[in-house]
Amino acid sequence: METSNTSFILAYFILLLVIQQVQSAWINHDVYLKCLQSQNSNSISKVAYTPKNSSFSSILLSAEQNLRPASTSPLKPTLILTPFHESHIQAAIYCAKKQGIQIRVRSGGHDYEGLSYTSPSKHPFVIVDLRNFSSISIDTESSTAWIQGGATLGELYHKIAENSKTLAFAAGVCPTVGVGGHFSGGGYGMMSRKFGLAVDHIIDAKIIDVNGRILDRQSMGEDLFWAIRGGGGGTFGIIIAWKVELLPVPEIITVFNLTKTLDQNATQLLHKWQYIADKIDPNLLIRPRITNVNSSQNGKITLQATFNSLFLGGVDELLSVMNRSFPELSLVKEDCTEMSWIESILFFAGFATSESVDVLLSRTLLGIAYFKGKSDFVKQPISENGLEAIWKRMLEEVDGLVEMEFSPYGGRLSEISEYATPFPHRAGNIYMLHYGAVWGSSSESEEKLTWIRRLYSYMASYVSSSPREAYVNYRDLDLGVNNDGNHPSYKAASIWGTKYFKNNFERLVHIKTEVDPSDFFRNEQSIPPFSS
Ligand code: FDA
């Protein structure tokens, strides 16, 4: 009898606790929404979604480009705002400060750790989703473009091609990546050997700062303008627009995707590639990708190397470059296709070139799955034996897709000083490595994470050290987090910060201290101010 009384009292208190928590969550939504309305009563209600709204889940999920972070960070946003006017963003900042809530800005939602739509440290947050901030204006006369912070790369490439056959932009391959996050971290793509990164061509920007001010390059000053071009998203304010210079490309360029299995000497070819990757004609970028496949001979899992390549010129010129510098690949005319730059965007994004370029306007990634990525930088070629030992580790994982991508350096990418932008990985690198694992269900997460972490750990002797460099756009929380996402200490942040930014980390901290001393814009890997 006594036991059942105790159980009843315990259950009663648990129920009370749950009711209180649910109530306080609802109150937060309502208080935040009321604050927004008081700031901007006219139109903001139409673009503010609380969990009470039937569209809340679909809006939240529509730009969650990786299922893994959401599966491990169950806390949902207090509210999602999809602003279409600057004043909506200003209101969001004002009310978040007032209520002690964090803001997660989302542009394309491709953050590797989902920091634009989750809070691993479980701090209440609102999402400012910039999907309605996606207009782009092209000025062919000055070869420049203004791009709103929520536009995707696909939308940008589409708009450029609509206006010109000989202008382009050098940025990432996946069309659904957003310019808000991508340009904030660097932006590597198939023309990076010729032109460098996306950040190397940003000439102006508009940001809303912690005080709600709208600043352009002149009013923000050169320090902040430097910091936002590679210092990582979510740290300095909300970028509402970028101005970039567009880049000249020939009307006809050439692409090839040559695939070789281990039986077809993939290892020897990749070994040789390391000696030409960063030295070959900068009009040519050859980006090998190693993936696991079923062998056509015995059905067992093997690896194949796909040499994804873009050449800014015609096929005959490409063949003469290849015969001179990389004859071992035995490239022939039939392997190559001449096309326009915009068709090459479709090609590398995996679409048929006959597909309408309008597919680039879709903001939804095909086949969303669980994903983990990591990065490294390689400064010395890896021996054939070394590569074979690495393949052994890759082959330990047989289910799901695993990949290693080798992104070559050299050309313009290596000419730019490591201090010109916060992105410091310049001269001295032969290539950047990307490790990826993709899987279909949360039950596989532990196994896949163990696999990728073991491979990364094994790679230590082949890659950069002191610091072991990493690319901030391939965000990796295994490198360290800021005191669980609460006010970070400089020391904790410098562990991951020097890997992403090397000596530029210190300057980024100085700038953060100047522009956002209270550390309002923060996440698990944002630059901290000195005081925190
Ligand atoms: P998301 O919206 O998730 O934002 C990323 C970070 O930036 C978050 O911290 C967010 O809060 C912040 N942020 C977003 N908008 C902001 C704004 N307007 N102002 C301030 N902060 C903002 N990289 C590469 O260099 N080359 C490539 O080819 C590819 N390809 C690629 C393919 C796929 C499928 C994925 C998932 C990722 C890539 N990437 C890549 C990596 C990509 O560059 C990186 O994930 C970007 O940060 C994504 O930017 P989004 O705006 O899409 O992400």
XYZ file of C-alpha atoms and ligand atoms in Angstrom:
585
model
C 0.000 0.000 0.000
C 2.800 2.338 1.046
C 4.764 1.550 -2.142
C 1.812 2.350 -4.385
C 1.289 5.690 -2.539
C 4.940 6.625 -3.088
C 4.703 5.655 -6.758
C 1.575 7.741 -7.115
C 3.211 10.818 -5.528
C 6.313 10.357 -7.679
C 4.224 10.065 -10.848
C 2.242 13.147 -9.821
C 5.419 15.224 -9.398
C 6.878 13.995 -12.688
C 3.620 14.969 -14.406
C 3.742 18.412 -12.797
C 7.332 18.862 -13.972
C 6.459 17.864 -17.538
C 3.448 20.220 -17.541
C 5.635 23.056 -16.261
C 8.257 22.430 -18.943
C 5.691 22.248 -21.715
C 4.057 25.423 -20.394
C 7.328 27.321 -20.234
C 8.169 26.223 -23.774
C 4.807 27.531 -25.004
C 5.246 30.745 -23.028
C 8.627 31.278 -24.687
C 7.072 30.912 -28.134
C 4.312 33.317 -27.282
C 6.521 35.845 -25.522
C 8.983 35.836 -28.411
C 6.211 36.118 -31.003
C 4.571 38.995 -29.093
C 7.922 40.770 -28.946
C 8.365 40.369 -32.713
C 4.859 41.708 -33.305
C 5.492 44.676 -31.033
C 8.573 45.521 -33.085
C 7.102 44.924 -36.481
C 3.356 44.416 -36.290
C 2.553 44.795 -39.974
C 3.959 41.797 -41.703
C 6.067 39.754 -39.331
C 3.274 37.423 -38.177
C 3.031 36.047 -41.706
C 6.628 34.803 -41.589
C 6.863 33.690 -37.948
C 6.202 30.002 -37.218
C 5.855 28.588 -33.707
C 5.335 24.857 -33.056
C 1.605 25.657 -32.885
C 1.697 26.449 -36.592
C 0.882 23.547 -38.927
C 3.765 24.500 -41.284
C 6.366 24.566 -38.490
C 7.705 21.025 -39.023
C 7.749 21.169 -42.804
C 9.632 24.482 -42.761
C 12.087 23.163 -40.202
C 12.735 19.933 -42.110
C 12.798 21.436 -45.589
C 16.333 22.750 -45.134
C 17.745 20.147 -42.746
C 20.301 18.804 -45.173
C 21.753 16.227 -42.777
C 19.544 13.959 -40.654
C 22.303 13.145 -38.121
C 22.432 16.416 -36.117
C 18.661 16.602 -35.698
C 18.544 12.978 -34.533
C 20.982 13.717 -31.699
C 19.780 17.258 -30.795
C 16.071 16.881 -30.083
C 15.549 20.478 -28.862
C 13.342 22.236 -31.406
C 13.580 25.949 -32.165
C 11.328 28.267 -30.187
C 10.288 29.867 -33.454
C 11.295 29.944 -37.116
C 11.311 33.288 -38.893
C 11.502 33.455 -42.683
C 12.019 37.224 -43.074
C 11.511 39.063 -46.327
C 12.488 42.470 -44.996
C 15.559 43.693 -43.083
C 13.300 45.003 -40.309
C 12.147 41.427 -39.601
C 15.748 40.395 -38.951
C 16.345 43.449 -36.788
C 13.266 42.540 -34.735
C 14.482 38.934 -34.413
C 17.821 40.113 -33.026
C 16.229 42.616 -30.633
C 13.774 40.075 -29.211
C 16.351 37.263 -28.960
C 18.635 39.546 -26.953
C 15.748 40.582 -24.745
C 14.738 36.978 -24.031
C 18.219 35.481 -23.805
C 17.619 33.199 -26.755
C 20.231 32.282 -29.375
C 19.793 32.952 -33.071
C 20.710 30.296 -35.625
C 20.860 31.765 -39.126
C 20.062 29.384 -41.936
C 20.830 30.020 -45.575
C 21.075 26.657 -47.406
C 21.104 24.446 -44.286
C 24.207 22.470 -45.375
C 26.208 22.964 -42.194
C 27.916 19.585 -41.636
C 26.940 19.617 -37.959
C 23.520 21.199 -38.460
C 24.402 24.307 -36.441
C 21.974 26.400 -38.490
C 18.974 24.401 -37.274
C 19.945 22.598 -34.056
C 21.491 23.465 -30.729
C 23.672 20.550 -29.586
C 24.278 22.459 -26.331
C 20.488 22.577 -25.779
C 20.306 26.352 -25.479
C 16.895 27.738 -26.555
C 17.141 29.218 -30.051
C 15.185 30.700 -32.908
C 15.981 30.063 -36.559
C 16.242 33.010 -38.921
C 15.803 31.175 -42.216
C 16.801 33.358 -45.158
C 14.912 31.470 -47.886
C 13.032 34.671 -48.802
C 16.271 36.635 -49.014
C 17.371 35.104 -52.276
C 17.244 37.738 -54.981
C 20.250 38.223 -57.220
C 21.070 41.123 -59.505
C 23.715 40.819 -62.193
C 25.495 43.759 -63.790
C 27.245 42.427 -66.893
C 28.741 45.860 -67.638
C 30.824 45.863 -64.440
C 30.903 42.027 -64.208
C 29.531 42.125 -60.659
C 26.563 40.673 -58.798
C 24.688 41.448 -55.583
C 23.439 38.225 -54.041
C 21.123 38.129 -51.050
C 22.389 36.046 -48.121
C 19.815 33.263 -48.449
C 20.333 32.518 -52.149
C 21.720 29.142 -53.145
C 24.693 28.500 -55.435
C 22.266 26.989 -57.963
C 20.214 30.180 -57.997
C 23.385 32.236 -58.440
C 24.761 30.088 -61.273
C 21.337 30.080 -62.974
C 21.074 33.862 -62.809
C 24.580 34.411 -64.168
C 23.930 32.066 -67.108
C 20.651 33.849 -67.824
C 22.648 37.045 -68.342
C 25.894 35.930 -69.946
C 27.605 33.031 -71.697
C 31.095 34.137 -70.717
C 30.724 35.145 -67.091
C 30.770 32.695 -64.187
C 31.544 32.401 -60.495
C 34.007 30.163 -58.678
C 32.296 28.415 -55.763
C 31.113 24.968 -54.647
C 29.650 22.136 -56.652
C 26.364 21.375 -54.875
C 23.625 23.738 -56.143
C 21.574 23.660 -52.938
C 24.411 25.020 -50.779
C 23.565 28.525 -49.518
C 25.802 31.538 -50.138
C 25.237 32.659 -46.520
C 27.222 29.792 -44.991
C 29.388 28.890 -47.998
C 30.894 32.340 -48.585
C 31.325 32.754 -44.828
C 33.762 29.820 -44.796
C 35.667 29.921 -48.099
C 33.992 28.190 -51.042
C 36.073 25.652 -53.006
C 34.909 24.532 -56.450
C 35.909 23.187 -59.838
C 37.502 26.484 -60.926
C 39.466 27.122 -57.728
C 42.881 26.456 -59.293
C 42.167 29.142 -61.887
C 40.382 31.682 -59.673
C 40.776 30.742 -55.997
C 37.835 30.532 -53.598
C 34.493 32.313 -53.544
C 35.784 34.581 -50.752
C 38.617 35.766 -52.980
C 36.042 37.543 -55.165
C 33.790 39.222 -52.609
C 34.042 42.981 -52.996
C 31.277 44.240 -50.700
C 28.691 42.899 -48.269
C 25.740 43.938 -46.128
C 25.524 42.646 -42.585
C 23.077 43.224 -39.729
C 25.132 43.477 -36.576
C 24.346 42.742 -32.935
C 22.854 46.232 -32.540
C 20.567 45.764 -35.523
C 22.550 48.167 -37.705
C 22.792 47.468 -41.427
C 26.419 47.928 -42.437
C 28.141 47.759 -45.796
C 31.873 47.413 -46.481
C 32.503 51.092 -45.881
C 30.512 51.370 -42.680
C 31.630 48.033 -41.207
C 35.305 48.773 -41.871
C 38.013 46.576 -43.368
C 38.563 44.437 -40.255
C 35.011 43.115 -40.096
C 34.897 42.882 -43.899
C 38.011 40.693 -43.708
C 36.545 38.515 -40.937
C 33.281 37.676 -42.692
C 35.121 36.415 -45.782
C 36.097 33.030 -44.353
C 35.860 33.351 -40.555
C 32.889 30.937 -40.497
C 29.118 31.537 -40.416
C 27.103 32.459 -37.353
C 29.771 34.545 -35.589
C 29.782 38.198 -36.628
C 26.203 39.030 -37.565
C 23.693 38.143 -40.245
C 24.925 38.612 -43.809
C 22.022 39.859 -45.853
C 23.912 40.336 -49.133
C 27.256 39.781 -50.812
C 28.677 41.677 -53.781
C 31.032 39.596 -55.917
C 33.058 40.082 -59.043
C 32.075 37.688 -61.797
C 34.783 35.779 -63.622
C 35.484 35.381 -67.340
C 35.147 31.879 -68.813
C 35.344 30.624 -72.409
C 32.031 29.822 -74.127
C 33.188 26.230 -74.462
C 34.878 24.314 -71.702
C 35.618 20.579 -71.380
C 34.781 18.073 -68.654
C 35.504 14.429 -67.956
C 34.759 11.941 -65.169
C 37.132 9.057 -65.701
C 36.636 6.070 -63.408
C 39.328 3.504 -62.572
C 39.015 0.591 -60.157
C 41.861 -0.796 -58.071
C 42.281 -3.513 -60.738
C 42.718 -0.753 -63.314
C 45.666 0.783 -61.454
C 43.674 3.378 -59.518
C 46.330 3.405 -56.783
C 49.238 4.051 -59.172
C 47.229 6.750 -60.974
C 46.339 8.500 -57.758
C 49.932 8.260 -56.629
C 51.079 9.938 -59.857
C 48.261 12.506 -59.638
C 49.774 13.839 -56.403
C 52.864 14.974 -58.342
C 50.920 16.925 -60.992
C 47.711 17.969 -59.170
C 48.945 21.369 -57.987
C 51.407 22.001 -60.852
C 49.403 21.250 -63.990
C 47.942 24.072 -66.129
C 45.681 26.103 -63.757
C 42.891 25.965 -66.348
C 42.617 22.292 -65.421
C 41.349 20.927 -62.116
C 41.377 17.151 -61.590
C 39.572 16.156 -58.377
C 39.735 12.396 -57.670
C 37.100 10.833 -55.467
C 37.549 7.367 -53.972
C 34.360 5.467 -53.177
C 33.369 1.914 -52.311
C 31.562 -0.133 -54.978
C 30.699 -3.758 -55.693
C 33.380 -5.311 -57.872
C 32.035 -6.311 -61.295
C 34.295 -9.390 -61.175
C 33.406 -11.093 -57.876
C 30.687 -8.872 -56.396
C 32.903 -8.079 -53.380
C 33.333 -4.521 -52.156
C 36.226 -2.728 -53.788
C 37.235 0.892 -54.298
C 37.140 3.020 -57.383
C 38.699 6.387 -58.189
C 36.705 8.858 -60.248
C 38.798 11.660 -61.699
C 36.277 14.552 -61.862
C 37.811 17.202 -64.103
C 37.093 20.579 -65.583
C 39.227 22.344 -68.174
C 38.654 25.967 -69.148
C 39.204 25.398 -72.871
C 38.463 23.019 -75.744
C 39.097 19.276 -75.863
C 42.154 19.377 -78.169
C 43.996 21.746 -75.881
C 43.019 19.598 -72.873
C 44.384 16.452 -74.529
C 47.691 18.130 -75.242
C 47.947 19.282 -71.571
C 47.117 15.751 -70.392
C 49.561 14.070 -72.782
C 52.291 16.367 -71.540
C 51.586 16.233 -67.809
C 49.505 13.163 -66.984
C 49.766 10.634 -69.864
C 49.334 7.740 -67.383
C 45.591 8.475 -67.187
C 45.354 7.643 -70.937
C 42.650 10.213 -71.516
C 41.118 10.114 -74.998
C 38.724 12.423 -76.807
C 35.801 10.046 -76.245
C 36.150 10.442 -72.461
C 35.614 14.204 -72.740
C 32.624 16.436 -73.402
C 32.698 20.034 -74.513
C 29.948 22.166 -73.028
C 29.085 25.576 -71.617
C 30.049 26.537 -68.058
C 26.428 26.286 -66.867
C 26.129 22.787 -68.378
C 29.239 21.832 -66.412
C 27.417 22.900 -63.241
C 24.666 20.384 -64.085
C 27.288 17.757 -64.974
C 29.176 17.964 -61.674
C 25.948 18.145 -59.691
C 25.035 14.769 -61.205
C 22.329 15.920 -63.630
C 22.206 15.031 -67.336
C 23.371 18.042 -69.350
C 20.139 17.741 -71.340
C 18.267 18.600 -68.105
C 16.747 22.072 -67.945
C 18.985 24.499 -66.049
C 15.880 25.299 -63.994
C 16.672 22.257 -61.801
C 19.313 24.518 -60.283
C 16.510 26.576 -58.746
C 15.349 23.747 -56.514
C 16.424 24.257 -52.894
C 15.892 20.629 -51.948
C 18.787 18.211 -51.931
C 17.981 14.845 -53.501
C 18.238 11.862 -51.164
C 18.797 13.450 -47.756
C 20.537 11.016 -45.406
C 22.706 10.763 -42.291
C 26.121 12.199 -42.931
C 29.482 12.897 -41.273
C 32.424 14.628 -42.911
C 35.980 15.569 -41.941
C 38.889 17.261 -43.660
C 42.683 17.345 -43.828
C 45.425 19.044 -45.824
C 48.254 17.140 -47.496
C 51.671 18.708 -48.057
C 53.747 15.659 -49.098
C 52.687 12.976 -51.578
C 51.607 9.710 -49.955
C 53.524 6.643 -51.176
C 51.801 3.811 -53.064
C 52.197 1.580 -50.013
C 50.706 4.340 -47.890
C 47.696 4.636 -50.213
C 47.167 0.873 -50.144
C 47.195 0.896 -46.347
C 44.609 3.688 -46.388
C 42.379 1.710 -48.784
C 42.486 -1.175 -46.299
C 40.978 1.128 -43.673
C 38.391 2.403 -46.113
C 37.359 -1.134 -46.975
C 36.671 -1.902 -43.322
C 33.329 -0.169 -43.901
C 31.260 -2.130 -46.374
C 27.696 -0.869 -45.937
C 26.651 2.596 -46.969
C 28.692 5.048 -48.977
C 32.151 6.088 -47.860
C 34.375 8.464 -49.743
C 37.666 10.299 -49.786
C 37.853 13.317 -52.069
C 41.165 14.854 -53.117
C 40.786 18.582 -53.973
C 43.915 19.884 -55.710
C 45.743 23.075 -54.875
C 48.124 25.209 -56.937
C 47.279 28.016 -59.348
C 45.489 31.063 -57.903
C 44.457 29.159 -54.780
C 48.061 28.917 -53.630
C 49.151 32.379 -54.799
C 46.922 34.313 -52.401
C 48.502 35.107 -49.035
C 47.244 33.062 -46.074
C 46.453 36.362 -44.321
C 44.414 37.914 -47.167
C 41.245 36.287 -45.813
C 40.652 34.190 -42.663
C 40.956 31.031 -44.840
C 44.647 30.215 -44.228
C 45.192 26.977 -46.175
C 47.147 28.307 -49.144
C 50.704 27.738 -50.493
C 52.399 24.540 -49.394
C 49.369 22.295 -49.761
C 49.166 19.769 -52.582
C 45.536 18.976 -51.874
C 42.703 19.125 -49.374
C 41.206 15.814 -48.266
C 37.556 15.277 -47.507
C 36.342 12.140 -45.756
C 32.642 11.358 -45.871
C 30.266 8.655 -44.699
C 26.605 8.532 -45.690
C 24.053 6.153 -44.194
C 20.325 5.580 -44.064
C 19.222 5.086 -40.463
C 20.091 6.422 -37.017
C 20.743 2.862 -35.820
C 23.892 2.835 -38.001
C 25.247 6.137 -36.676
C 27.543 4.768 -34.012
C 29.230 2.303 -36.355
C 29.726 4.918 -39.107
C 31.062 7.542 -36.704
C 33.513 5.017 -35.278
C 34.675 4.143 -38.784
C 35.290 7.735 -39.909
C 37.009 8.677 -36.636
C 39.314 5.658 -36.906
C 40.218 6.516 -40.487
C 40.882 10.155 -39.496
C 43.051 9.047 -36.626
C 44.978 6.662 -38.900
C 45.620 9.484 -41.410
C 47.521 11.621 -38.889
C 50.980 10.684 -40.171
C 50.135 11.617 -43.797
C 48.629 15.067 -43.290
C 49.412 18.523 -41.912
C 50.377 18.763 -38.257
C 50.875 21.503 -35.639
C 48.168 22.381 -36.277
C 46.397 19.567 -38.048
C 44.534 21.904 -40.402
C 40.832 21.598 -41.231
C 38.367 23.422 -43.494
C 35.700 25.330 -41.539
C 33.083 24.695 -44.228
C 33.552 20.968 -43.548
C 32.642 21.689 -39.960
C 33.588 18.961 -37.515
C 32.586 19.185 -33.859
C 35.024 16.355 -33.047
C 37.717 19.061 -33.234
C 36.278 20.756 -30.154
C 33.335 22.866 -29.029
C 32.915 26.100 -27.093
C 32.131 25.130 -23.500
C 29.071 23.240 -24.618
C 27.860 26.218 -26.604
C 27.552 28.588 -23.648
C 29.946 31.495 -23.414
C 33.138 29.951 -24.712
C 36.571 30.478 -23.350
C 39.290 31.666 -25.670
C 41.470 28.702 -24.718
C 38.840 26.079 -25.523
C 38.040 27.737 -28.833
C 41.663 28.034 -29.868
C 41.877 24.216 -30.033
C 39.503 24.014 -32.988
C 40.097 27.642 -34.059
C 43.776 27.260 -34.942
C 42.974 24.170 -37.015
C 40.491 26.121 -39.118
C 42.240 29.504 -39.168
C 45.865 28.988 -38.062
C 47.372 32.373 -37.114
C 44.264 34.189 -38.339
C 42.339 32.859 -35.329
C 43.860 35.527 -33.093
C 42.801 38.346 -35.423
C 39.292 36.894 -35.665
C 39.017 36.915 -31.862
C 40.130 40.566 -31.779
C 37.491 41.515 -34.345
C 34.786 39.539 -32.552
C 35.706 41.358 -29.329
C 35.234 44.675 -31.135
C 31.964 43.957 -32.902
C 30.122 41.563 -30.573
C 31.738 41.752 -27.118
C 28.740 40.143 -25.401
C 29.029 37.119 -27.732
C 25.416 37.298 -28.837
C 26.019 35.559 -32.181
C 27.323 32.254 -31.049
C 27.192 28.549 -31.592
C 29.273 25.520 -30.620
C 32.103 26.627 -32.921
C 31.766 30.401 -33.245
C 34.723 32.721 -32.652
C 34.630 33.912 -28.998
C 35.453 37.429 -27.805
C 38.512 37.761 -25.538
C 36.517 38.474 -22.399
C 34.573 35.223 -22.366
P 23.824 26.721 -43.350
O 22.613 27.489 -43.653
O 23.660 25.447 -42.598
O 24.896 27.657 -42.667
C 26.194 27.236 -42.319
C 26.721 28.126 -41.181
O 26.728 29.482 -41.600
C 25.842 28.094 -39.934
O 26.647 28.350 -38.790
C 24.898 29.253 -40.158
O 24.335 29.765 -38.955
C 25.806 30.265 -40.832
N 25.080 31.135 -41.769
C 24.242 30.771 -42.757
N 23.778 31.855 -43.395
C 24.348 32.919 -42.815
C 24.264 34.314 -43.029
N 23.492 34.815 -43.988
N 24.968 35.143 -42.234
C 25.758 34.652 -41.245
N 25.874 33.327 -40.990
C 25.189 32.471 -41.772
N 31.942 23.398 -49.563
C 32.828 23.754 -50.522
O 33.705 24.596 -50.272
N 32.749 23.247 -51.779
C 31.784 22.362 -52.139
O 31.737 21.923 -53.284
C 30.844 21.955 -51.139
N 29.855 21.058 -51.424
C 28.975 20.657 -50.440
C 27.988 19.718 -50.739
C 27.106 19.302 -49.735
C 26.047 18.286 -50.068
C 27.215 19.818 -48.432
C 26.288 19.358 -47.339
C 28.181 20.779 -48.144
C 29.073 21.189 -49.136
N 30.069 22.121 -48.866
C 30.956 22.497 -49.854
C 30.183 22.705 -47.519
C 29.433 24.035 -47.459
O 30.221 25.031 -48.069
C 29.190 24.441 -45.993
O 28.456 23.442 -45.341
C 28.454 25.776 -45.904
O 28.642 26.347 -44.635
C 26.978 25.610 -46.189
O 26.353 26.848 -46.265
P 24.761 26.905 -46.116
O 24.342 28.305 -46.147
O 24.141 25.950 -47.078
O 24.575 26.241 -44.692
